[in-house]
Amino acid sequence: MSKTAWLLFLFIGGILLYGLHIGQLDVYSLDEARNAGCAREMWKRGDYIVPTFNHQLREQKPPLHYYFMALGYTLFGFGAWAARVFSVLAGVATLISTYLFAARYLGEAVARWASVVLLVSTHFSIQIHMAVPDPYLIFFNTVGTWGLFVGFVEKKSAYLWAAYIAIGLGSLCKGPIGVVMPGLGVFLYLIASSRFTWSNILRFQPFLGLGLILLIALPWYFAVHYATQGAWTRAFFFTQNLERFGTAMEGHGGIFLLTWAYVFLGLLPFGVYLWPALVKAWRDRLAHQEAIGFCLWAGAAILCIFSVSSTKLPNYTVPLYPFWAVLLGYYLVNFEFKPSNALMRWLAVGFYAFLSLALPLGLYLALAFDKTLSPQAYLALSFLFLPLGGGLALWYMYQQNFRAVCIVQAVSFAMLTLVFFGFAFPPVDKENPVFVARQKIDLKKPLFAYQAFNPAFVFYAQKEIPVLGNISELRQALNKHPEAYIISREDRLDSLSQVKELKLRLKRKDLFEIPTTIILQKPRWSNPQAPGIDKKIGLLSVLPLSWQKFICEWDGIPTLFCKK
């Protein structure tokens, strides 16, 4: 296959695996709903300086991904597809840049396997599917970091300028981390290769780079600081960065090994070779124009940052995947059957076979023991091809056909991603409380939230949902809007029971989360301002009052029969 044909394969494969069903799956996860909803509000207001969600200042992220989502809404109309389409394109661009970098320095074979490693990583695909800042940060960090290397070793200023522009844009995705990751990677590379000298530092043109980064990023940071009187700046830099780094927030803590586990699992199926690939990269780090060593340290920098961070999440380390995908591609191409690596290779493939069996079994048990999702437990059967792939991998390893082992692993996980997004996950997604609520209630009616609620309601209601903090505020809201729906969580039911006329309309556990969403409303017969019962006019006045209340509680009853 020619280079052009391979690039076309990567483009089509990336669009398929990274973009399958992006328009059909709900914008439901907390981060997606808040980010996509914030982009909608900025787009609707035409205000691209101050980010808000539910009409409240959103301090969590800078604005670049909001701009891409707003562009999607402008081009394609508001919806899930428009919110996610540029995330997919960023992922495909990252995939292609990984191939081009590896081909430039390590040869076509390594480049193709490196791109396959990234293409079939199910975790990478999940991340790219989402309307969040991570796909954009991953892309800009990847091309920015590699641009620094190309500009340094080939002494080409154009690559350095392009790299600093990318890093500046990365800082508009998630803030200082967009500068720290490539900066620390270059620092470790220079230290490890004994090239940390002033002359080598100046070859990176750091002062020009700093100027470009500031030129790109500072105007918006100054604008939002001025527009919010410093509120966004204080919350973002101190709470969302320093505090999140120094303190485990939202229960996402753990020992440093948890970060390693995220990387190992995230790079599956080829993550099982990660340790021997790192060992080989360390041994060969001074060869091949040091591209291997550079990728080693660029990934290690990201791993170090989030290993010492108190808050740990699986998506934090995804930016290192392109760099270590190159190391894995290098290892796969240069693998040799030797007595010295017999134990390691059998452990790797044996563990892969074990995971191939455990994944469908674990999925079945997880669905079967979930009260909401137990009817979907049969979906686990759609992954039974995985144990077959694990068995084939063991057989080919026994035959000492490592290339066939790798092909089986790649095909199995490509199928895993396709089956997951194309068949298994869509019916599960339809069980989320926001989707179910949209089938049962009219989101155009007045909506209020009591203390806490799922933010995806804001995205789909396309309007502000005022948050009520206490029962007094709730009573005032119901007096003004008796027909309103009250959205909250099950743990607030005791408090809500003080408003005795409220009746439970919906109760549904949030998917993959601890809370359970509830929706309440005053029945029509208890609502003196809405169509109700009047003994003199209503056509049901001949019936007992209890019967009238029962009948008029139905949503479908014609107002003629319950006319005020």
XYZ file of C-alpha atoms in Angstrom:
564
model
C 0.000 0.000 0.000
C 1.369 3.400 -0.995
C 1.814 6.269 1.436
C -1.144 8.108 -0.103
C -3.333 5.031 0.202
C -2.326 4.609 3.847
C -3.167 8.236 4.601
C -6.574 7.711 2.994
C -7.036 4.562 5.080
C -6.201 6.484 8.263
C -8.594 9.283 7.351
C -11.506 6.946 6.613
C -10.697 4.663 9.552
C -10.373 7.623 11.899
C -13.674 9.148 10.787
C -15.380 5.776 11.246
C -13.914 4.748 14.605
C -13.757 8.216 16.147
C -17.019 9.555 14.726
C -19.473 6.656 14.685
C -22.919 7.751 15.943
C -21.737 11.110 17.301
C -25.106 12.545 16.325
C -27.227 9.736 17.738
C -25.695 9.452 21.209
C -26.939 11.891 23.828
C -24.795 14.732 25.093
C -25.236 13.313 28.540
C -22.008 13.025 30.541
C -21.497 15.877 32.979
C -18.441 17.331 31.234
C -19.946 17.065 27.763
C -23.219 18.674 28.788
C -21.502 21.584 30.506
C -19.014 22.217 27.709
C -21.495 21.879 24.851
C -24.090 23.860 26.787
C -21.616 26.634 27.526
C -20.727 26.836 23.827
C -24.436 27.148 22.980
C -24.920 30.041 25.378
C -21.884 31.928 24.049
C -23.076 31.267 20.489
C -26.618 32.433 21.212
C -25.439 35.620 22.931
C -22.739 36.316 20.374
C -20.415 36.814 23.354
C -17.165 34.905 22.869
C -15.379 36.366 25.874
C -17.350 35.300 28.964
C -18.175 31.562 29.173
C -21.396 30.720 30.982
C -23.373 27.579 31.648
C -26.965 27.827 32.803
C -26.386 31.597 32.751
C -23.724 31.255 35.459
C -20.035 31.997 34.961
C -18.176 28.830 33.941
C -14.596 29.067 35.172
C -13.438 25.521 34.414
C -11.976 25.992 30.914
C -10.667 28.597 28.448
C -12.707 29.096 25.273
C -11.080 27.477 22.226
C -13.235 24.351 22.181
C -16.308 26.523 22.699
C -15.390 28.356 19.502
C -15.182 25.118 17.519
C -18.540 23.960 18.893
C -20.112 27.337 18.119
C -18.780 27.025 14.572
C -20.402 23.596 14.401
C -23.732 25.046 15.556
C -23.458 27.794 12.937
C -22.657 25.410 10.082
C -24.847 22.438 10.974
C -27.433 23.662 13.457
C -27.581 23.076 17.190
C -27.239 19.451 18.275
C -24.948 16.644 19.371
C -23.394 16.132 15.927
C -22.440 19.778 15.583
C -20.986 19.833 19.107
C -18.743 16.836 18.407
C -17.758 17.018 14.751
C -14.639 19.142 15.247
C -13.512 16.885 18.109
C -13.519 14.020 15.601
C -11.540 16.045 13.068
C -8.999 16.953 15.764
C -8.613 13.253 16.565
C -8.127 12.319 12.911
C -5.569 15.115 12.518
C -3.699 13.785 15.568
C -3.715 10.294 14.059
C -2.330 11.496 10.728
C 0.322 13.681 12.379
C 1.472 10.655 14.397
C 1.967 8.702 11.187
C 3.769 11.563 9.415
C 6.181 12.184 12.295
C 7.066 8.509 12.683
C 7.499 8.073 8.920
C 9.836 11.075 8.795
C 12.245 9.720 11.411
C 11.600 6.013 11.940
C 10.451 4.629 8.609
C 7.204 3.561 7.006
C 6.758 0.303 8.929
C 7.064 1.940 12.352
C 4.802 4.786 11.241
C 2.059 2.437 10.110
C 2.066 0.412 13.295
C 2.239 3.559 15.437
C -0.857 4.899 13.689
C -2.618 1.538 14.086
C -1.888 1.590 17.836
C -3.595 4.980 18.092
C -6.412 4.132 15.685
C -7.616 1.015 17.519
C -7.242 2.368 21.067
C -10.843 2.239 22.282
C -10.146 4.715 25.069
C -8.664 7.212 22.613
C -11.747 6.778 20.429
C -14.069 7.367 23.387
C -12.208 10.556 24.254
C -12.338 11.845 20.682
C -16.085 11.117 20.485
C -16.806 13.719 23.154
C -17.625 17.430 23.041
C -14.891 18.355 25.528
C -11.604 20.314 25.285
C -9.378 17.221 25.394
C -9.383 16.349 21.645
C -8.221 19.873 20.830
C -5.579 19.906 23.557
C -4.301 16.505 22.398
C -3.958 17.717 18.813
C -2.251 21.018 19.589
C 0.040 19.431 22.181
C 1.015 16.661 19.748
C 1.828 18.852 16.751
C 3.359 21.528 18.962
C 5.701 19.108 20.723
C 6.748 17.384 17.512
C 7.184 20.752 15.819
C 9.699 21.701 18.511
C 11.685 18.524 17.817
C 11.670 18.961 14.030
C 12.650 22.610 14.301
C 15.441 21.770 16.736
C 17.089 18.820 14.968
C 16.634 20.189 11.439
C 17.296 23.817 12.419
C 14.144 25.035 10.674
C 12.576 28.097 12.242
C 9.257 27.644 10.444
C 8.585 24.460 12.421
C 9.419 26.230 15.670
C 7.053 29.086 14.870
C 4.291 26.641 13.961
C 4.989 24.729 17.177
C 4.668 27.822 19.343
C 1.437 28.811 17.606
C 0.061 25.335 18.357
C 1.198 25.577 21.986
C -0.449 28.984 22.299
C -3.697 27.519 20.992
C -3.259 24.598 23.396
C -3.131 27.061 26.271
C -6.554 28.284 25.138
C -7.889 24.734 25.487
C -7.019 23.968 29.094
C -4.770 26.732 30.308
C -1.147 26.523 31.554
C -0.983 22.744 31.116
C -0.920 23.360 27.354
C 2.467 25.033 27.822
C 3.810 22.906 30.677
C 3.453 19.534 28.897
C 5.586 20.307 25.823
C 7.951 22.473 27.855
C 8.688 19.744 30.386
C 9.028 17.185 27.585
C 11.724 19.245 25.872
C 13.464 19.885 29.206
C 13.633 16.161 30.044
C 14.839 15.383 26.514
C 17.706 17.857 26.763
C 18.688 16.679 30.239
C 18.558 12.975 29.344
C 20.564 13.446 26.141
C 23.192 15.614 27.888
C 22.333 18.541 25.626
C 21.054 20.973 28.222
C 23.268 23.920 27.253
C 22.571 27.565 26.487
C 23.376 27.073 22.833
C 20.861 24.239 22.521
C 18.250 26.137 24.514
C 18.646 29.127 22.190
C 18.184 26.837 19.169
C 14.567 26.527 20.281
C 14.191 30.325 19.980
C 12.439 30.432 23.371
C 11.969 34.208 23.497
C 10.264 34.245 20.121
C 8.201 31.282 21.259
C 7.131 32.958 24.473
C 6.153 36.040 22.517
C 4.011 34.042 20.088
C 2.300 32.127 22.892
C 1.492 35.322 24.780
C 0.334 37.047 21.603
C -2.165 34.248 20.977
C -3.380 33.595 24.511
C -3.158 36.823 26.499
C -5.797 38.905 24.651
C -8.607 36.572 25.663
C -7.289 36.069 29.215
C -7.115 39.836 29.692
C -10.559 40.299 28.137
C -12.270 37.737 30.371
C -10.452 39.095 33.432
C -11.735 42.585 32.689
C -15.269 41.442 31.769
C -15.695 39.417 34.975
C -13.767 41.788 37.244
C -11.220 39.054 37.907
C -13.745 36.408 38.995
C -12.941 34.018 36.133
C -9.186 34.479 36.571
C -9.221 33.756 40.294
C -11.442 30.699 39.981
C -9.623 29.212 36.992
C -6.007 29.630 38.047
C -6.388 29.055 41.769
C -9.298 26.604 42.061
C -9.278 24.755 38.748
C -5.478 24.560 38.438
C -3.542 24.974 41.687
C -6.186 23.503 43.984
C -7.010 20.662 41.582
C -3.304 19.833 41.341
C -2.704 19.970 45.087
C -5.980 18.466 46.342
C -8.018 15.514 45.113
C -11.216 17.111 43.843
C -14.623 15.478 43.366
C -13.320 12.193 44.773
C -10.827 11.656 41.933
C -7.707 10.856 43.916
C -5.389 7.877 44.236
C -1.768 6.772 44.314
C 0.597 7.534 41.434
C 0.277 3.977 40.107
C -3.314 4.758 39.171
C -2.013 7.078 36.463
C 0.144 4.261 35.068
C -2.880 1.972 35.063
C -4.875 4.529 33.072
C -2.148 4.621 30.413
C -1.777 0.840 30.276
C -5.520 0.273 29.883
C -6.002 3.244 27.593
C -3.475 1.952 25.062
C -5.056 -1.492 24.853
C -4.837 -3.777 22.960
C -1.159 -2.882 22.531
C -0.808 -1.570 26.060
C 0.145 -5.122 27.067
C 3.511 -4.462 25.364
C 4.025 -1.086 26.997
C 6.677 -2.144 29.483
C 8.961 -3.963 26.984
C 8.390 -1.099 24.526
C 9.580 1.422 27.121
C 12.599 -0.748 27.926
C 13.530 -0.962 24.245
C 13.010 2.775 23.807
C 15.358 3.425 26.727
C 18.029 1.197 25.221
C 17.694 2.690 21.735
C 17.021 6.278 22.789
C 20.183 7.670 21.167
C 19.541 6.105 17.753
C 17.357 7.277 14.853
C 18.107 10.982 15.282
C 16.905 10.628 18.855
C 13.246 10.569 17.790
C 12.675 7.534 20.004
C 14.243 9.246 22.997
C 12.247 12.390 22.366
C 8.932 10.487 22.233
C 9.933 8.636 25.401
C 10.507 11.853 27.330
C 7.572 13.750 25.820
C 5.248 11.025 27.106
C 7.108 10.661 30.400
C 6.680 14.378 31.077
C 2.896 14.062 30.863
C 2.931 10.918 32.990
C 5.050 12.632 35.660
C 2.795 15.687 35.809
C -0.352 13.700 36.422
C 1.310 11.116 38.657
C 2.115 13.830 41.195
C -1.196 15.641 40.676
C -3.602 14.933 43.529
C -6.583 14.805 41.172
C -6.388 11.831 38.810
C -8.701 11.135 35.885
C -8.346 8.752 32.913
C -8.525 11.578 30.374
C -5.601 13.497 31.890
C -2.941 11.215 30.402
C -4.469 10.791 26.914
C -2.142 13.489 25.442
C 0.783 11.076 25.868
C -0.846 8.385 23.691
C 0.544 9.662 20.341
C 4.111 9.748 21.704
C 4.029 6.309 23.241
C 2.105 4.920 20.262
C 5.302 5.636 18.329
C 7.307 3.670 20.914
C 4.871 0.772 20.633
C 5.054 0.882 16.836
C 8.850 0.817 17.053
C 8.712 -2.174 19.396
C 6.239 -4.133 17.254
C 8.326 -3.701 14.103
C 11.597 -4.627 15.799
C 10.270 -7.509 17.895
C 12.405 -10.646 17.859
C 11.766 -14.095 19.300
C 14.541 -14.670 21.810
C 14.834 -16.976 24.820
C 15.414 -13.888 26.941
C 11.991 -12.410 26.143
C 9.962 -15.621 26.264
C 8.452 -14.909 29.678
C 7.629 -11.307 28.815
C 5.940 -12.096 25.504
C 3.832 -14.902 26.986
C 2.832 -12.719 29.926
C 1.794 -9.942 27.544
C -0.261 -12.107 25.198
C -1.609 -14.214 28.059
C -2.828 -11.112 29.843
C -4.397 -9.902 26.601
C -6.241 -13.221 26.261
C -7.412 -12.919 29.874
C -8.729 -9.396 29.259
C -10.464 -10.571 26.087
C -12.392 -13.074 28.180
C -12.942 -10.750 31.133
C -14.350 -7.818 29.133
C -17.611 -9.429 27.915
C -18.055 -11.266 31.214
C -17.499 -8.112 33.249
C -19.822 -6.135 31.002
C -22.550 -8.741 31.388
C -22.273 -8.717 35.180
C -22.211 -4.918 35.308
C -25.396 -4.690 33.248
C -27.144 -7.601 34.952
C -26.678 -6.165 38.453
C -27.824 -2.667 37.464
C -31.581 -2.331 38.042
C -31.965 0.128 35.187
C -29.746 -1.634 32.665
C -30.392 -5.298 33.471
C -32.721 -5.709 30.432
C -29.719 -4.772 28.263
C -27.432 -7.458 29.723
C -27.788 -9.438 26.488
C -25.687 -6.775 24.740
C -22.587 -8.286 26.345
C -23.001 -11.219 23.954
C -22.059 -8.935 21.069
C -18.485 -8.902 22.389
C -17.978 -12.665 22.351
C -15.622 -12.268 19.408
C -13.043 -10.912 21.873
C -12.272 -14.282 23.562
C -11.935 -15.779 20.088
C -9.377 -13.117 19.248
C -7.561 -13.799 22.511
C -7.374 -17.497 21.672
C -6.072 -16.764 18.173
C -3.424 -14.447 19.608
C -2.197 -17.239 21.899
C -2.131 -19.682 18.985
C -0.128 -17.368 16.748
C 2.281 -16.620 19.579
C 2.786 -20.363 19.965
C 3.483 -20.465 16.210
C 5.962 -17.585 16.692
C 4.030 -15.438 14.224
C 4.119 -12.117 16.033
C 2.821 -10.139 13.056
C -0.342 -12.274 13.043
C -0.706 -11.742 16.809
C -0.645 -7.977 16.292
C -3.098 -8.102 13.388
C -5.548 -10.151 15.469
C -5.276 -7.666 18.327
C -5.775 -4.665 16.042
C -8.775 -6.166 14.246
C -10.351 -7.315 17.524
C -10.203 -3.869 19.115
C -11.295 -2.102 15.945
C -14.345 -4.378 16.031
C -14.737 -3.642 19.747
C -14.977 0.089 19.033
C -17.370 -0.408 16.116
C -19.655 -2.771 18.034
C -19.570 -0.580 21.134
C -20.577 2.659 19.400
C -22.590 1.100 16.600
C -24.639 -1.513 18.447
C -24.088 -1.996 22.172
C -23.966 1.506 23.625
C -26.881 3.240 21.805
C -29.649 1.260 23.605
C -27.844 1.764 26.926
C -27.547 5.471 26.207
C -31.323 5.667 25.730
C -31.775 4.648 29.368
C -30.286 7.870 30.694
C -32.787 9.972 32.664
C -32.510 12.997 30.391
C -33.494 10.987 27.311
C -36.325 9.257 29.181
C -37.558 12.594 30.523
C -37.650 14.074 27.018
C -40.097 11.362 26.012
C -42.389 11.996 28.980
C -42.381 15.701 29.756
C -42.427 18.915 27.765
C -39.113 20.714 28.275
C -40.671 23.887 26.861
C -42.659 24.257 30.072
C -41.099 26.130 33.002
C -38.281 24.102 34.549
C -36.628 24.562 37.916
C -33.879 22.618 39.641
C -33.884 22.011 43.344
C -30.316 22.252 44.729
C -28.684 19.709 42.362
C -29.550 18.206 38.979
C -28.118 16.680 35.820
C -26.682 19.477 33.625
C -27.707 17.697 30.412
C -31.224 19.048 31.010
C -29.881 22.537 30.280
C -28.384 21.395 26.968
C -31.618 19.830 25.745
C -33.994 22.414 27.201
C -31.894 25.117 25.492
C -32.703 27.590 28.246
C -31.752 28.519 31.764
C -33.002 26.214 34.500
C -32.990 28.307 37.702
C -31.549 26.465 40.687
C -33.608 26.816 43.855
C -31.677 26.578 47.083
C -34.420 26.043 49.664
C -38.098 25.244 50.145
C -39.054 28.898 50.423
C -37.647 29.611 46.963
C -39.373 26.492 45.655
C -42.777 27.611 46.946
C -42.303 31.046 45.379
C -41.424 29.474 42.023
C -44.473 27.205 42.120
C -46.741 30.114 42.995
C -45.585 31.927 39.855
C -45.389 28.819 37.661
C -47.772 26.171 39.046
C -47.308 23.960 35.991
C -43.491 23.880 36.329
C -41.413 20.723 36.534
C -38.973 20.432 39.430
C -35.772 18.512 38.613
C -33.647 17.245 41.464
C -32.011 14.157 42.922
C -33.411 11.376 45.030
C -31.428 12.354 48.123
C -33.442 15.613 48.194
C -36.807 13.839 48.402
C -37.095 14.235 52.170
C -36.702 17.970 51.830
C -39.060 18.150 48.847
C -41.727 16.234 50.774
C -42.417 19.471 52.648
C -44.261 20.629 49.527
C -46.956 17.993 49.802
C -48.758 18.842 46.570
C -45.704 17.853 44.500
C -45.990 14.424 42.908
C -43.190 12.302 41.510
C -43.342 12.189 37.709
C -40.046 10.432 36.962
C -37.335 8.610 38.859
C -34.303 7.311 36.980
C -30.768 6.468 38.045
C -28.100 8.480 36.252
C -26.024 6.256 33.976
C -22.507 5.598 35.287
C -23.095 8.012 38.159
C -24.192 7.642 41.786
C -27.173 10.066 41.871
C -30.731 9.253 40.820
C -32.643 11.928 38.927
C -36.195 12.760 39.987
C -38.763 15.054 38.379
C -41.795 16.337 40.260
C -44.831 18.440 39.365
C -48.015 19.642 40.953
C -51.008 17.680 39.611
C -53.546 19.720 37.682
C -56.265 19.332 40.278
C -54.027 20.901 42.954
C -53.211 23.855 40.706
C -55.693 26.707 41.172
C -54.229 28.750 38.305
C -54.108 26.015 35.679
C -56.972 24.167 33.969
C -58.649 22.413 36.861
C -62.031 21.538 38.321
C -64.989 23.797 38.653
C -68.263 22.255 39.831
C -70.348 24.884 38.085
C -68.629 24.731 34.651
C -66.522 21.572 34.390
C -68.269 18.727 32.616
C -67.031 16.299 35.270
C -68.720 18.133 38.107
C -71.355 15.430 38.375
C -68.681 12.972 39.527
C -67.326 12.645 43.070
C -64.470 15.069 43.781
C -61.951 12.244 44.276
C -62.839 10.903 40.796
C -62.460 14.352 39.293
C -58.976 14.700 40.820
C -57.942 11.284 39.581
C -59.093 11.922 35.994
C -57.734 15.458 35.720
C -54.290 14.311 36.887
C -53.787 12.641 33.496
C -51.759 14.649 30.999
C -53.922 13.503 28.114
C -57.295 14.623 29.501
C -58.867 17.352 27.287
C -59.055 20.700 29.061
C -62.750 20.804 28.163
C -63.436 18.194 30.833
C -61.278 19.925 33.441
C -62.088 23.479 32.518
C -61.705 26.094 35.178
